[in-house]
Structures are given as C-alpha cells and as structure tokens.
CSV table of C-alpha atoms and ligand atoms in Angstrom, one decimal:
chain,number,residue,atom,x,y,z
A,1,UNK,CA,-6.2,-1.4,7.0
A,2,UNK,CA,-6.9,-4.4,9.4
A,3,UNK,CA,-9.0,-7.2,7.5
A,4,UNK,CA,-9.2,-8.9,11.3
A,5,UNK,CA,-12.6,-10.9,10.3
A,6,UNK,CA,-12.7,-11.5,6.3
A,7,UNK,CA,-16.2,-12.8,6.1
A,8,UNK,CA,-17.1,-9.1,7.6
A,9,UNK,CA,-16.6,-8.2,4.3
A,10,UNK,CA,-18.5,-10.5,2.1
A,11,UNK,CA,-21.3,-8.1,2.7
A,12,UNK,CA,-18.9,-5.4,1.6
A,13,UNK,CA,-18.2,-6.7,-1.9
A,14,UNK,CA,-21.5,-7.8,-2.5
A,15,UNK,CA,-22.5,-4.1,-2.1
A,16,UNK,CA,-19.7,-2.9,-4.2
A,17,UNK,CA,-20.9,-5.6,-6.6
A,18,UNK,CA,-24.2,-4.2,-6.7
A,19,UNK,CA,-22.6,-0.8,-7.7
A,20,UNK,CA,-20.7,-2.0,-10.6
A,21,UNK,CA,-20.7,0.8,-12.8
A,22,UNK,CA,-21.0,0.1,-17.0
A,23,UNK,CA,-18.2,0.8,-19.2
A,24,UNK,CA,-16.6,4.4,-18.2
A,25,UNK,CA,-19.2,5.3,-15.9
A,26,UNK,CA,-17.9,6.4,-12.5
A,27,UNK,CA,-18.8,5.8,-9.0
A,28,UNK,CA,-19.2,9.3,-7.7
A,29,UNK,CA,-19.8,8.2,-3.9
A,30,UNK,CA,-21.8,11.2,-4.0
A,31,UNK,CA,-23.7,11.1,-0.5
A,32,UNK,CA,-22.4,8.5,0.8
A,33,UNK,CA,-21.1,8.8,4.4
A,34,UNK,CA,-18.3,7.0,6.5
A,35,UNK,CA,-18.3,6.5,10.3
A,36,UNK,CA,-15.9,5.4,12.4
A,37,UNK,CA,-17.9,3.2,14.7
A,38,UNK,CA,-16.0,2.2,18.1
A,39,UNK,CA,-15.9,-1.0,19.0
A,40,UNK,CA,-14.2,-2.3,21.9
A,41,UNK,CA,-16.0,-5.1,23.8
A,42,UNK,CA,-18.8,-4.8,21.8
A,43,UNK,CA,-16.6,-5.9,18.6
A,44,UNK,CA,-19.0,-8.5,17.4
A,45,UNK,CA,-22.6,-6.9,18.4
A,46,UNK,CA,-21.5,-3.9,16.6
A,47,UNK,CA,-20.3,-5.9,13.4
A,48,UNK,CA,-23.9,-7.7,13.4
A,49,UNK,CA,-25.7,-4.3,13.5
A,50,UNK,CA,-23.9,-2.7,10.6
A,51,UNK,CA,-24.1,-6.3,8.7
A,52,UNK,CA,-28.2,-5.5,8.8
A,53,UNK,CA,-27.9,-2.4,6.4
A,54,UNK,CA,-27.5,-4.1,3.0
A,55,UNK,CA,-25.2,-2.0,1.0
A,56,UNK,CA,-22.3,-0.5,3.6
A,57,UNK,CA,-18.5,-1.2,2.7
A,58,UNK,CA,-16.3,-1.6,5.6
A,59,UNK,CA,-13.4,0.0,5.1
A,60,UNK,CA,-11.2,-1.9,7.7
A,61,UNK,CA,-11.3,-4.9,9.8
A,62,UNK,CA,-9.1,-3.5,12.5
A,63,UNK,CA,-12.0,-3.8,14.6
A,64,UNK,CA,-10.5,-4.5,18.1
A,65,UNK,CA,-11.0,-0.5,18.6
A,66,UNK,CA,-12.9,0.4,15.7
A,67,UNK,CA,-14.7,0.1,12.3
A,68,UNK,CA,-15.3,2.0,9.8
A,69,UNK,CA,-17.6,2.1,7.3
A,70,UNK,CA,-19.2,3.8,4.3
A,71,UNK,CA,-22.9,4.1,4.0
A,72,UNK,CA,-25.0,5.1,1.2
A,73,UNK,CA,-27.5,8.1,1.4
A,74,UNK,CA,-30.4,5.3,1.4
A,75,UNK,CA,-28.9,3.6,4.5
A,76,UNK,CA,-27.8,6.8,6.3
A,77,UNK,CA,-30.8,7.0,8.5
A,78,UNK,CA,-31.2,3.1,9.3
A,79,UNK,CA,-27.3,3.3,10.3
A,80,UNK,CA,-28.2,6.2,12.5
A,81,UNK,CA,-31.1,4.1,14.2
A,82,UNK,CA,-28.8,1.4,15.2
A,83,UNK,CA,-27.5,3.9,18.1
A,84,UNK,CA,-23.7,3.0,17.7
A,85,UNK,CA,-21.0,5.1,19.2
A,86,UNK,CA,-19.7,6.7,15.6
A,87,UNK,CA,-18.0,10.0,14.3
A,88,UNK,CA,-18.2,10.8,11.2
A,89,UNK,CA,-15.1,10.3,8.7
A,90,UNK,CA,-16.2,11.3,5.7
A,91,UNK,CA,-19.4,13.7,5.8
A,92,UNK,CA,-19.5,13.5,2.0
A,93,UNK,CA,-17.4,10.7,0.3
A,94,UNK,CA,-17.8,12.1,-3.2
A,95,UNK,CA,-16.9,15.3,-2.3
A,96,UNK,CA,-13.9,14.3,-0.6
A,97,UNK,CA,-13.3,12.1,-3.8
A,98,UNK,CA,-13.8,15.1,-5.3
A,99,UNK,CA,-11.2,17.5,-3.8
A,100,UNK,CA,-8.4,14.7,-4.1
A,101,UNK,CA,-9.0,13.8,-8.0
A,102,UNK,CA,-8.4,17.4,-8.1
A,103,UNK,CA,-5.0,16.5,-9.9
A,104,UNK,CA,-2.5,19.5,-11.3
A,105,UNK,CA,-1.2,18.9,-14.2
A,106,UNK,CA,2.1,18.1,-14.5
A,107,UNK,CA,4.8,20.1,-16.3
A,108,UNK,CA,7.7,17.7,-17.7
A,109,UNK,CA,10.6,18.5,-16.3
A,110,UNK,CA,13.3,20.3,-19.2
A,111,UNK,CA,15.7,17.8,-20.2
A,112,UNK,CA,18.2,16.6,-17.0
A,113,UNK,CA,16.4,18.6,-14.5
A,114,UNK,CA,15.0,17.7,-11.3
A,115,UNK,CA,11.3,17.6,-11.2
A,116,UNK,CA,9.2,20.2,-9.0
A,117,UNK,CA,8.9,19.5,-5.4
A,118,UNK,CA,5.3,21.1,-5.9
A,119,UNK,CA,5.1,17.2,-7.3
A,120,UNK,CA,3.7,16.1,-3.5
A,121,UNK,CA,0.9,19.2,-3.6
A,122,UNK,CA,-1.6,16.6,-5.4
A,123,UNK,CA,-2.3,13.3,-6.8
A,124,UNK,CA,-1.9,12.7,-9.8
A,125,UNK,CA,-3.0,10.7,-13.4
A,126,UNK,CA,-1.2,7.3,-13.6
A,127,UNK,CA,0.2,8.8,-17.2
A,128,UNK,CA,2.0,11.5,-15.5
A,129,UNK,CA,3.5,9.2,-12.8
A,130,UNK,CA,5.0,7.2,-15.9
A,131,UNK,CA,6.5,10.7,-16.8
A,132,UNK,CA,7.7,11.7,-13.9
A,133,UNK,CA,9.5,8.7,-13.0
A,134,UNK,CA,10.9,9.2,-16.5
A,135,UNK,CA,12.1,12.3,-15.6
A,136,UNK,CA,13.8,11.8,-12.2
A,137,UNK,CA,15.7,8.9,-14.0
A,138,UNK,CA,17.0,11.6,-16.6
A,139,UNK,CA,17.8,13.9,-13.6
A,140,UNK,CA,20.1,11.4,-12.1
A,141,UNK,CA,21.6,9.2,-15.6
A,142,UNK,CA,24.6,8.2,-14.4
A,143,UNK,CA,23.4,6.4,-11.3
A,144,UNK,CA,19.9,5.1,-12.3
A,145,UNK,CA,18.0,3.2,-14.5
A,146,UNK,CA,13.7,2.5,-15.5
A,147,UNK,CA,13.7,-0.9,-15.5
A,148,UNK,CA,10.5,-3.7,-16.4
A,149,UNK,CA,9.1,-5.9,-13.6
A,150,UNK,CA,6.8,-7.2,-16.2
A,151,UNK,CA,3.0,-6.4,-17.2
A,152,UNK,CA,-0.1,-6.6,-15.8
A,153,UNK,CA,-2.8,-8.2,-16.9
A,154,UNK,CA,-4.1,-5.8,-19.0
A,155,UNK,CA,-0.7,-5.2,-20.5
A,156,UNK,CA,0.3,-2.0,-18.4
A,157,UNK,CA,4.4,-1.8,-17.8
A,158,UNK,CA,5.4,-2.5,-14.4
A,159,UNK,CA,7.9,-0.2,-14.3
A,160,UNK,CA,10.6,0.6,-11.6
A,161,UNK,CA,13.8,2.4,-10.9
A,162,UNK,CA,17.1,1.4,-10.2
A,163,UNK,CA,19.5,3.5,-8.0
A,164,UNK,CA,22.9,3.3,-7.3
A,165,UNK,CA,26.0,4.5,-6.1
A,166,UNK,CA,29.9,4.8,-6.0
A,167,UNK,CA,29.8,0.8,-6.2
A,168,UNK,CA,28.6,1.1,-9.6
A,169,UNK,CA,25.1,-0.6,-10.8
A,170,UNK,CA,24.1,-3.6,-8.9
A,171,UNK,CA,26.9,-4.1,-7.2
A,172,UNK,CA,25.6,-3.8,-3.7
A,173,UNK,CA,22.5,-5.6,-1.7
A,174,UNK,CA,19.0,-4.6,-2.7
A,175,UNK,CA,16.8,-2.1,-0.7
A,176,UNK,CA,13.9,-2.7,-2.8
A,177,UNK,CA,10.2,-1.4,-2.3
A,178,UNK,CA,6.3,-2.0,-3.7
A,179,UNK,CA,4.0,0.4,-3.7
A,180,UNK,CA,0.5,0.3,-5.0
A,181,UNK,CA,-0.4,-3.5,-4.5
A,182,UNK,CA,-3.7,-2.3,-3.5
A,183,UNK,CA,-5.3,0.2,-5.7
A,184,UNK,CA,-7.1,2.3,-3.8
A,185,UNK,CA,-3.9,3.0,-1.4
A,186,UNK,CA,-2.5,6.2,-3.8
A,187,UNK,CA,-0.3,7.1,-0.8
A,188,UNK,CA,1.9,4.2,-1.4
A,189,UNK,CA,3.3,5.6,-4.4
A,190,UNK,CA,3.8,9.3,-3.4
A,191,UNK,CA,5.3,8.1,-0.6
A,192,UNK,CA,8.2,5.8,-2.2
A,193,UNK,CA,8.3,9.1,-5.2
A,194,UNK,CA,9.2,11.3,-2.2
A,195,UNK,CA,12.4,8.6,-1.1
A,196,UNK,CA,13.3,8.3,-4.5
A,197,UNK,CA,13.1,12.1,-4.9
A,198,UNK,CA,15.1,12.6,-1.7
A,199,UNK,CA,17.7,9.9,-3.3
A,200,UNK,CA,18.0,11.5,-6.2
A,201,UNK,CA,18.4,15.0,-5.0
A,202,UNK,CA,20.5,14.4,-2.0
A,203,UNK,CA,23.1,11.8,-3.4
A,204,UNK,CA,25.8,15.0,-4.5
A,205,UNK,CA,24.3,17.7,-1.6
A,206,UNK,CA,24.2,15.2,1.3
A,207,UNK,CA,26.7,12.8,2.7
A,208,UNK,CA,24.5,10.8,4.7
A,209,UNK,CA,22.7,10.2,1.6
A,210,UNK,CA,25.2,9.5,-0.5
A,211,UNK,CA,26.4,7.0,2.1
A,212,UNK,CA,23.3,4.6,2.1
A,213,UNK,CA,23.3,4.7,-1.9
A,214,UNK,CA,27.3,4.1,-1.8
A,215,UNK,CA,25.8,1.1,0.3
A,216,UNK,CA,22.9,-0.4,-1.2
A,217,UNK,CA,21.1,-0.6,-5.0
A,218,UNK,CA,17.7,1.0,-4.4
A,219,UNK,CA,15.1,-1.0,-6.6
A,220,UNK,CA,11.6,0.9,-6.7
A,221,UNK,CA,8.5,-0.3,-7.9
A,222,UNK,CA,5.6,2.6,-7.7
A,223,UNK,CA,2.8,0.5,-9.7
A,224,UNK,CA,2.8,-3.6,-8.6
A,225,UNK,CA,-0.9,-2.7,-9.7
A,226,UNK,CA,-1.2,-0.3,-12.4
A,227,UNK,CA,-4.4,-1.3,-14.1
A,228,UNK,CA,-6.2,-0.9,-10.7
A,229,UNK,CA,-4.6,1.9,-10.2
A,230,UNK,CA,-6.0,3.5,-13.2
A,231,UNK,CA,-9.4,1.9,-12.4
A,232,UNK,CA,-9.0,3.4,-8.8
A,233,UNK,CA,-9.0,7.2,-10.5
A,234,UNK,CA,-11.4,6.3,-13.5
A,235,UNK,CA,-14.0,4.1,-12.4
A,236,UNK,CA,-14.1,3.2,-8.9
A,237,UNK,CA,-12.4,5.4,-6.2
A,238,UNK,CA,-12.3,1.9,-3.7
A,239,UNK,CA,-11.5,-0.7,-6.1
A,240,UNK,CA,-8.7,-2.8,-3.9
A,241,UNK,CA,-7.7,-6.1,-6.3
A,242,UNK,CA,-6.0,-6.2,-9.6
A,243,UNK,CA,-8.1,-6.6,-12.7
A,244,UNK,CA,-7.8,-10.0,-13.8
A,245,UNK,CA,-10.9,-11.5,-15.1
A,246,UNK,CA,-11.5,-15.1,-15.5
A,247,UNK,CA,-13.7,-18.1,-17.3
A,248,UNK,CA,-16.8,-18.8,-15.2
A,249,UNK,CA,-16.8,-15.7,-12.9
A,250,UNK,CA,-18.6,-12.2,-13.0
A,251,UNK,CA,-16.2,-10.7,-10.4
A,252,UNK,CA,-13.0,-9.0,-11.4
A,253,UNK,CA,-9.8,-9.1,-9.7
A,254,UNK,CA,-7.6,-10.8,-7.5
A,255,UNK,CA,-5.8,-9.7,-4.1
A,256,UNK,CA,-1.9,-9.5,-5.2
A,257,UNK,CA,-1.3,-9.8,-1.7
A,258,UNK,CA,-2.8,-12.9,-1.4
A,259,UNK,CA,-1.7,-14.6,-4.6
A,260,UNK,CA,2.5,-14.8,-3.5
A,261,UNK,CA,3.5,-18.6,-4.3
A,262,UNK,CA,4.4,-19.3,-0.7
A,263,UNK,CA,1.8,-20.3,2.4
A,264,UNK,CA,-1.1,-20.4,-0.5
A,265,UNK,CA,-2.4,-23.5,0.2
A,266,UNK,CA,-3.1,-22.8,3.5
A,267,UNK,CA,-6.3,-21.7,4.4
A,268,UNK,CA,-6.6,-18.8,7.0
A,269,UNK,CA,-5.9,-15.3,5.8
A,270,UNK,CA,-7.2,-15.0,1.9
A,271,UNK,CA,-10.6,-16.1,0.3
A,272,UNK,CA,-11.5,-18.5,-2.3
A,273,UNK,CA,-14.6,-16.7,-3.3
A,274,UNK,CA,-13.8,-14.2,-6.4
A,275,UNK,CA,-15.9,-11.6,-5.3
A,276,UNK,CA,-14.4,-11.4,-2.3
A,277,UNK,CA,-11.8,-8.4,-1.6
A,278,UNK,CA,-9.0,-10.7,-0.6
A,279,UNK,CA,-9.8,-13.6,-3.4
A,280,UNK,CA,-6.2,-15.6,-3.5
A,281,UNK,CA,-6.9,-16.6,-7.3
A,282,UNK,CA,-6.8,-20.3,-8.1
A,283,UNK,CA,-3.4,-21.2,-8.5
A,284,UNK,CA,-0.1,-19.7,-6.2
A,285,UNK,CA,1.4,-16.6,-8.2
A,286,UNK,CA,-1.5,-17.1,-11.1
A,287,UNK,CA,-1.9,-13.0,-11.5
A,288,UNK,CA,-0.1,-11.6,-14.3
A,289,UNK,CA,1.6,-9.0,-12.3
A,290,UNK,CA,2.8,-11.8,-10.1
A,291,UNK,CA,4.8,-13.7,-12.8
A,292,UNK,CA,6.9,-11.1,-14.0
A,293,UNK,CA,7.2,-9.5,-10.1
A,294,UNK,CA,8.3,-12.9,-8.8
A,295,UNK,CA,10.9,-13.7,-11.4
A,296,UNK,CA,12.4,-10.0,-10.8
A,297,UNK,CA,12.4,-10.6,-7.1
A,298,UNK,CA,13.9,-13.7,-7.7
A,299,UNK,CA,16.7,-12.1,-9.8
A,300,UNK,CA,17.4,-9.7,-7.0
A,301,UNK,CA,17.7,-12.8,-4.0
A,302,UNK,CA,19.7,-14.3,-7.0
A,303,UNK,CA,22.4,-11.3,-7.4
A,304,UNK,CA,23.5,-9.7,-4.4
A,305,UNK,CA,20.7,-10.6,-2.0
A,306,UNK,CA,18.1,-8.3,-0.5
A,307,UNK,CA,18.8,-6.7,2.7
A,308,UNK,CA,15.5,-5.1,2.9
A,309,UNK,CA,12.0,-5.1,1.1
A,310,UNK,CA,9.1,-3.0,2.7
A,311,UNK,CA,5.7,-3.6,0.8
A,312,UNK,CA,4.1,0.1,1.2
A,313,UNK,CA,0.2,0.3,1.9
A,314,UNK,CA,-2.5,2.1,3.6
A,315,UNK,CA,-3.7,2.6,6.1
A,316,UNK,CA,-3.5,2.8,9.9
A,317,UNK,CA,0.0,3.5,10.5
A,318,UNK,CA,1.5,0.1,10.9
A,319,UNK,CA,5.4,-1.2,11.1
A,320,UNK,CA,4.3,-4.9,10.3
A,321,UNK,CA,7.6,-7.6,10.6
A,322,UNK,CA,7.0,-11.4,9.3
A,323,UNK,CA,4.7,-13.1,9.6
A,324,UNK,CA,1.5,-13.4,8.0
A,325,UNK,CA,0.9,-17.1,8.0
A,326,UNK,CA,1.4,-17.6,11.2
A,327,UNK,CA,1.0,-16.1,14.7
A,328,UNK,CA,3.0,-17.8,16.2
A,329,UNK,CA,6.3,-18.0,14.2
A,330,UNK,CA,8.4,-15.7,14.5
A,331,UNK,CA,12.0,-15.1,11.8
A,332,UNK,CA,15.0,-16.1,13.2
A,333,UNK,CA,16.4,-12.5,13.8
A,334,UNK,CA,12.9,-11.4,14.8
A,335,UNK,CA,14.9,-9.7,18.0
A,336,UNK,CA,17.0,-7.4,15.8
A,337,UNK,CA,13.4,-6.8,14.0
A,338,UNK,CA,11.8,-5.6,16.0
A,339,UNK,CA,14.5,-3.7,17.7
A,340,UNK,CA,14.7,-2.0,14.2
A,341,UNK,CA,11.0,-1.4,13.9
A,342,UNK,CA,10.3,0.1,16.7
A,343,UNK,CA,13.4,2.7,16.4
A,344,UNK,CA,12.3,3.7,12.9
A,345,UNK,CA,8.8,4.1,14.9
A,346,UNK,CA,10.7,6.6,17.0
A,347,UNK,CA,12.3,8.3,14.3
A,348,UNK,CA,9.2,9.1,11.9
A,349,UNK,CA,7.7,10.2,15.2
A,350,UNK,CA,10.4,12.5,15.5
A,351,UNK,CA,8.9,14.0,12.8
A,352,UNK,CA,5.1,15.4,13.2
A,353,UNK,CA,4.0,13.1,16.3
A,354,UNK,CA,2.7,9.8,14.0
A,355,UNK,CA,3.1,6.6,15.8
A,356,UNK,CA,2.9,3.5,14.5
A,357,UNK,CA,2.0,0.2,15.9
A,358,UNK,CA,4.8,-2.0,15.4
A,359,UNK,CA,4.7,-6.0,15.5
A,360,UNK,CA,4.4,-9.3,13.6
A,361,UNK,CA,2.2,-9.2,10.7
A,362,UNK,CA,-0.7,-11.8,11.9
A,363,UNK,CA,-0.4,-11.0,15.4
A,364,UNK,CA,-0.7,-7.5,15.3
A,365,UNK,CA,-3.0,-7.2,12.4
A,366,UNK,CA,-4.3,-10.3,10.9
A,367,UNK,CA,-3.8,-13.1,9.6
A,368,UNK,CA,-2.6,-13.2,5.7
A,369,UNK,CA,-1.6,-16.3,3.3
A,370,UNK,CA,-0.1,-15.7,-0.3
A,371,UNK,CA,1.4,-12.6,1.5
A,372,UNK,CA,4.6,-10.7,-0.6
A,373,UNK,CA,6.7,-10.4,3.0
A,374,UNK,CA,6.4,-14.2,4.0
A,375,UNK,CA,8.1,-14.5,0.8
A,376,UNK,CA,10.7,-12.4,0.7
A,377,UNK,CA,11.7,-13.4,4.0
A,378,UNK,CA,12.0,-17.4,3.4
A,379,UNK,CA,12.0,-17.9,0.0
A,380,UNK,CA,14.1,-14.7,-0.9
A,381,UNK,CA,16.3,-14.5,2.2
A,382,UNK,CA,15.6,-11.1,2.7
A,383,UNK,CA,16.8,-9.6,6.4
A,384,UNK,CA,14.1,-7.8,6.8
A,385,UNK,CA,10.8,-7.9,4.9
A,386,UNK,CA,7.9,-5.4,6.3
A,387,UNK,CA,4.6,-4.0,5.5
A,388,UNK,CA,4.4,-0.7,6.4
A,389,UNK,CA,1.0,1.2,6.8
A,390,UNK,CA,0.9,4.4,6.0
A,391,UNK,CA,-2.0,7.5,6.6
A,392,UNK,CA,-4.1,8.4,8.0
A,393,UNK,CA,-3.4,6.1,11.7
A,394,UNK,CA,-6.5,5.2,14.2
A,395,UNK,CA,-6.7,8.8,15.1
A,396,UNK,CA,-7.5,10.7,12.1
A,397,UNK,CA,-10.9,11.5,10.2
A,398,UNK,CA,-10.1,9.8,6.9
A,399,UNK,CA,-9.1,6.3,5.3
A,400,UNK,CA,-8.2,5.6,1.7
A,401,UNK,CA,-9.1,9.1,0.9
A,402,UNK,CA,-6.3,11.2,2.8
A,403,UNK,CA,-6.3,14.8,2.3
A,404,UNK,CA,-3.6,16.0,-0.5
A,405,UNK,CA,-2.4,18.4,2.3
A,406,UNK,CA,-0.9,14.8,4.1
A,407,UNK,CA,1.1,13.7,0.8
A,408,UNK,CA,4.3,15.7,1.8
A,409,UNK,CA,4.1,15.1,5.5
A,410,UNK,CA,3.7,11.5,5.0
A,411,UNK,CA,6.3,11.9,3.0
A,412,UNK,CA,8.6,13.4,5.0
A,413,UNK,CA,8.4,11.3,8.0
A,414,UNK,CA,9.0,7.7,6.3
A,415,UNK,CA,12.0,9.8,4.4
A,416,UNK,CA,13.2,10.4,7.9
A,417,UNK,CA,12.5,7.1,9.0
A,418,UNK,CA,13.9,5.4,6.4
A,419,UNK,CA,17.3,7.6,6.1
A,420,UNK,CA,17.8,6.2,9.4
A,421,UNK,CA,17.0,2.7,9.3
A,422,UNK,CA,18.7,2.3,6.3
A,423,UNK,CA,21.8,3.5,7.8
A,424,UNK,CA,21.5,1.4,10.9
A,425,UNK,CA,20.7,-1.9,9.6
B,501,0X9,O1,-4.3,-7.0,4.0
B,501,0X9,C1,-3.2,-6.6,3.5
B,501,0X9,O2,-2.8,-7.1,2.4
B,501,0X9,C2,-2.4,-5.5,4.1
B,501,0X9,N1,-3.3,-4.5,4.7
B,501,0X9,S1,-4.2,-3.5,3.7
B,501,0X9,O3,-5.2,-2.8,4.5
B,501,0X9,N2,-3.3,-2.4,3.0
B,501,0X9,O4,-4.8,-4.3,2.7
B,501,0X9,C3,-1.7,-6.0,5.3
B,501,0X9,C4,-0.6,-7.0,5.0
B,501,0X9,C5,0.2,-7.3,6.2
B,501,0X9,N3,0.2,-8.7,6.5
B,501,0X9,C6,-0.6,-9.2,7.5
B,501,0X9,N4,-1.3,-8.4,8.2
B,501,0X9,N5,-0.5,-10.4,7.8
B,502,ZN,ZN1,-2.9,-2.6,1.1
C-alpha cells in the first residue's frame, strides 16, 4: 500500500479509533463499502472531498492514480454525493471478511511427512500456522531448524525456520525473509509458507533447488508481528501496528516498520502521534518485537553475512530497492539492483501476467524512516534489501482482503520469481 501523504490518514485512525471494539468484541465491517476512487490530477481535490465524510479509512496512499477507501453504511450515500470517479472494491467488507475467515482446519501432518498442499486453499488461525511450521521442519530434520527471533510484546514467540543445505547449517550467506510486519497483510505469510514449502519439497526432487539451498542458509520469519496478527483475525480485520501499549496514551500499537534503529530521528516518513497508523514509537527499536528481531539480524550480518533480505507486504505489487529515507540516495550497487528487480519482475510475470512496479523505496512509493531495508542495507551490509508488495496490484478489485482463490497464485509466481533471482544473484 502507498502511504504517499501520512496526514491523509489521521482522519483514518481517528475513525478506526472511534470503532474500537470492547474486550473480544469484533469489528464485523458489516456494510461497509470500499471504492477505488481515481485520482490523477485531481489527487488533492479528491483527498479533500473524501476527508469531509467523518469516519472513512483509506486504505492506501498510493494516490498518484488512485485511492481507496472504506466507507461505513452511514456515509455510503454522502460518499456517493461527492460525484467522484469510483468503482466499487469491496461491495460488502464484512462479507468479504467473512468468506476469507472462512479458515479449514488444519490436519497435522503424521509424523515426518510433508504437509498438504491444500495448505494454500485458505487462511488460516495463527495456532495452526505455529503447527504447520512445526511440521514442515519435521518433514525436512536433517536440513532445518524452528528457531526464536524473540517475543512480542504480549509475549507471542517469534518464531522462524532455518534451512540449509549440503554446506551443513549456517555455513553459507543468509537469504533471510519477514513476513507479517503489518498485520492486516495475511498474504505475507502464505506467501514465504509457499517458498519454504517449495524448499522443503524440492531440495531431493529438484536440482535447481537443491542448488540455491547448497548455496545459501534460508532464514524465515512468518510472524515479525504475531499479536497483531492474532488481533487482525480476532478483533479487527484492518488493524496495521503491533500491540504495544504505553503510559499516558489510549492508542495501541506501533508501526514496526517505522521503529528500525536507523534514519529514526529524521522526520519525514513516520509519525509521532500514537494514534496514528505509522506511529515510530518514542525511542529507535523501542517495540518489543524489535529487540529480539534486531539482535537476530545482527547475528546473521555477524556470521556469514546476508546476501539478501526481502521484507514481504501487501499490497499493490511492488519490487521496492533501498531507500526509504531518502529520494535521492541511491546504494552503491543500485545498478546491479535494479537490474535484478526488474528481471525478477519479468520472471513472476512469466507466471499469470502480474507486474510489478519496480524502483527505490521513497521514490517510487513514499517516503519511510525507521524502515527494516534501510537497515539491512547499511547497518547489516546486506546486498540486496527489498520490500516486496504483494496482491492484489492497481488493477484488481480488492486490498487487504484478497480472495483465498489468489493465495496459491501469489504463491506461485514469487516462487518462480524468487527460484530465479536467487540463482542469479
Ligand atoms: O509503509 C510501509 O511500511 C510499506 N507499505 S505497506 O503498505 N505494506 O505498509 C512500504 C515500505 C517500503 N518503503 C518505502 N516505501 N519507503
Ligand atoms: Zn506492510
């Protein structure tokens, strides 16, 4: 999602505020409708329209082309007398909310064997994510690992696997990926399940598999953010930050990708204001999933280096290289960068036809500070360090809530993408 204007949605939280639910009580959505409004040159007479109705939640700030934006039933009509050029994106976001939390349960594997592919038909529970990364690890003993990243603030294992190859266990540069920094983004983690999955089951069937394992230790965190994650399918569908509380302050959570301790200081591209979607917190790397994520990354730049990190989110379909900070720096290799990026583009295009927009992270997107790839890059040396935006892209009738039916094609695509960077890089 493009945050391009982060006061645009001050008006967002506030209404999200408004909504907060008591203790277990879910936000069904239940009526409410998002439109995808286009924008063009009228970027910032459309954005003052919409910021008249009281209670809507933008959904993106990638508002060069377009915004969307969920409205409650009470607003529908007002939003339909401002005369913008809109489709609709979500007739019914409750219902939509609806068919997704329609999880199927999940079978645990028998002991050693390979979970279900039928894994990627549905979303599922955060518990049986935990299982099943319990399982695949079993399916796979003598080249993998569960390791700890640390805990989140409410105490929640951050969890991760390790994979190797014919090198033996850590003895070869990282690959390492985060999924599920935001909470609402439950892509991310199907998406780095399916590479793992593909890992896992190609390393003895496929030699171009086994070589990038023979080449690199994998290092897979699904849950950077597991108690919003678990608040994302309990409480609040949206819900974004992690779920730090603190002294003073009614509004939970802070944006772990705006809390890295590098570039925090600066001021453009994070908020100071708690209730906002992309509060920074008040001190560089103060959220609890933050100290034990730091000091594992740091472990990783400290061993045998990390050759690349790609922080998995949603949505837009976006191949983001450094940086965030800045629009106008540019990495050192950025050349071999973006050569790199925009071949992987190619190849998950290959695929089923998505495109993604590929470019530096503040000058394609937006600016961000506190930002997890600015970090790896300079302060853990990593080669390449990218954000990578998954489904749905500008084209499609959906945001956070993507259709189950899209969990194996996304899948599928970054697998091919990835099979080839990886082997190329
Ligand atoms: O804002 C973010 O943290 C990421 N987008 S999201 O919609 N998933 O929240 C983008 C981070 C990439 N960095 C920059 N755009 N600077
Ligand atoms: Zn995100």
């Amino acid at each position: 999602m493009k945050l391009s204007a982060f006061f645009a949605i001050l008006s967002a939280t506030s209404a999200l505020g408004a909504r907060v639910p008591g203790a277990n009580s879910k936000i069904t959505y239940d009526g409410y409708k998002a439109f995808r409004i286009h924008t063009g040159e009228n970027e910032a007479l459309v954005k003052s329209k919409v910021a008249t109705l009281k209670e809507t939640i933008n959904f993106n700030m990638d508002t060069a082309e377009h915004l969307d934006v969920v409205v409650p039933p009470k607003e529908v009509e007002a939003f339909v007398a401002l005369g913008l050029d809109s489709v609709v994106i979500h007739e019914d976001l409750g219902a939509d909310i609806r068919a997704e939390g329609d999880f199927a349960p999940y079978e645990s594997a028998a002991s050693a064997a390979v979970p279900s592919i039928t894994w990627f038909n549905s979303y599922h529970a955060y518990a049986d994510h935990v299982t099943w990364f319990r399982d695949i690890q079993a399916a796979f003993p003598g080249n993998s690992a569960l390791f700890s990243a640390g805990t989140s603030v409410q105490g929640r294992d951050i969890f991760g696997i390790h994979l190797w190859g014919s090198g033996g266990k850590g003895s070869k540069p990282a690959v390492y990926f985060h999924g599920t920094v935001h909470a609402r983004e439950w892509i991310s983690a199907k998406v780095v399940e399916y590479i793992t999955y593909q890992l896992v089951t190609g390393y003895s069937t496929d030699s171009a598999v086994k070589a990038i394992l023979d080449k690199y230790d994998f290092y897979i965190i699904p849950f950077v953010n597991p108690d919003g994650f678990v608040y994302s399918q309990t409480t609040n569908r949206l819900w974004r930050k992690n779920r730090q509380t603190r002294s003073g302050v009614s509004c939970v959570g802070t944006d772990i990708n705006r809390n890295w301790p590098y570039k925090w200081e600066l001021t453009n591209g994070a908020s100071t204001d708690p209730c906002a979607e992309t509060y920074k917190g008040r001190a560089a790397g103060d959220t609890a999933e933050l100290q034990g994520v730091v000091n594992f990354t740091k472990s990783l730049a400290a061993g045998k280096g990390i050759k690349l990190y790609i922080d998995w989110h949603s949505y837009g379909n976006y191949i983001l290289t450094p940086y965030g900070y800045s629009c106008s720096a540019r990495p050192a290799n950025n050349a071999r960068q973006l050569e790199l990026a925009r071949n992987l583009n190619t190849k998950i295009q290959a695929v089923s036809g998505t495109r993604h927009t590929v470019g530096g992270a503040c000058s394609t997107l937006y600016a961000t500070i506190g930002d997890s790839t600015d970090y790896l890059t300079d302060v853990s040396k990593a080669e390449f360090a990218w954000t990578i935006e998954l489904r749905p892209g500008s084209s499609a009738s959906n945001g956070f809530v993507l259709p189950v039916a899209q969990i194996l094609p996304s899948g599928q695509e970054q697998w091919e993408g990835m099979k080839w960077l990886i082997a190329n890089m």
